[in-house]
Amino acid sequence: MTSSRRMTERGSPSLVTERRSIDLGGITVDLLRIGTFWSDAGAIFGPVPQETWAPMVASELDARSRLLQALNILHVSDASGAVLLETGAVPAGAQVSDADTDSRSAREALVSAGFDVERIASIVPSHLHRDHAGGLVDQQGAAAFANAQIVAPQREIAAVASGSLRARAAYDVPGLTRLFSATAPRSFDGTLELTPTITLRRLGGHTPGSQATIVRGRERTLLFLGDLFMRPWQANPRWVTAYDDEAWVSVDAKASIFAEAAAGEWLVVMSHEVQTPVGRIVADRDRFRFVSE
Ligand SMILES: [Zn+2]
């Protein structure tokens, strides 16, 4: 895979989609990196003091104290159909390449990687922030995946509609409102068995309706937590980002699901990790740590 270091040196990250295929036994998960963007490092580390985190990422920081972040999406497929986790930041038909973001749309990335997007029955954004739900629509605001149903916890849909100033900054409220009135999403509370092998669980924390996706193959189970676990340092449940709406909820939700993931030796995929997005969670004293696979 192209390293973030190389991309930083080049000054302009490549738009080549990085892809990794993971066979869980009877169900295949394809991880695609469809773009990159820069985030303020302090915001990613939230409550952690700079003198603690700065030495850990010294070689990755740019001159503005920012870290390169990936836009990772997951295509989950078995004999009965396909489900898409995340849609990235960019509407179908668009491509963004500026100083902060370099990305193509989820739809184009999938098509050019050879996936049959008409086979996608459900789209499951981990939450509805702009960098996860941007590819739900095309440039006209219509559904980018006309055959697919969007699945989101009721609490996340309510957060978009809350009118809160914070929500209006983080979500594309007019765009999502238009989309959801044209095509009602499938909503749920608590837990949803989306398919015989895919379970969704509303955890909250990062946003009120942040959800975990658990994919159970015959041989391995895979966990995707969206921005509750965007980079490896967040394997410590107390290390939450400044973007987490409900930090207390994030800490407890991570502690609980990381214990499950560690006990079951689940594979875990991170939403914004560039270099080592796939690995395992292992227990480490009163916290956990990430080991790449
Ligand atoms: Zn994000």
PDB file of C-alpha atoms in Angstrom, residues 2-16 18:
ATOM      1  CA  THR A   2       1.117   3.555  -0.649  1.00  0.00           C
ATOM      2  CA  SER A   3       2.338   4.934   2.643  1.00  0.00           C
ATOM      3  CA  SER A   4       1.029   8.212   4.043  1.00  0.00           C
ATOM      4  CA  ARG A   5       4.643   9.326   4.384  1.00  0.00           C
ATOM      5  CA  ARG A   6       5.199   8.944   0.677  1.00  0.00           C
ATOM      6  CA  MET A   7       1.955  10.747  -0.027  1.00  0.00           C
ATOM      7  CA  THR A   8       2.934  13.604   2.310  1.00  0.00           C
ATOM      8  CA  GLU A   9       6.270  13.997   0.562  1.00  0.00           C
ATOM      9  CA  ARG A  10       4.578  14.092  -2.791  1.00  0.00           C
ATOM     10  CA  GLY A  11       2.308  16.837  -1.516  1.00  0.00           C
ATOM     11  CA  SER A  12      -0.641  15.453  -3.401  1.00  0.00           C
ATOM     12  CA  PRO A  13      -2.055  12.116  -2.280  1.00  0.00           C
ATOM     13  CA  SER A  14      -2.847   9.697  -5.056  1.00  0.00           C
ATOM     14  CA  LEU A  15      -6.470   9.008  -5.883  1.00  0.00           C
ATOM     15  CA  VAL A  16      -5.712   5.382  -6.618  1.00  0.00           C
ATOM     16  CA  GLU A  18      -6.315   1.060  -2.105  1.00  0.00           C
TER      17      GLU A  18
END
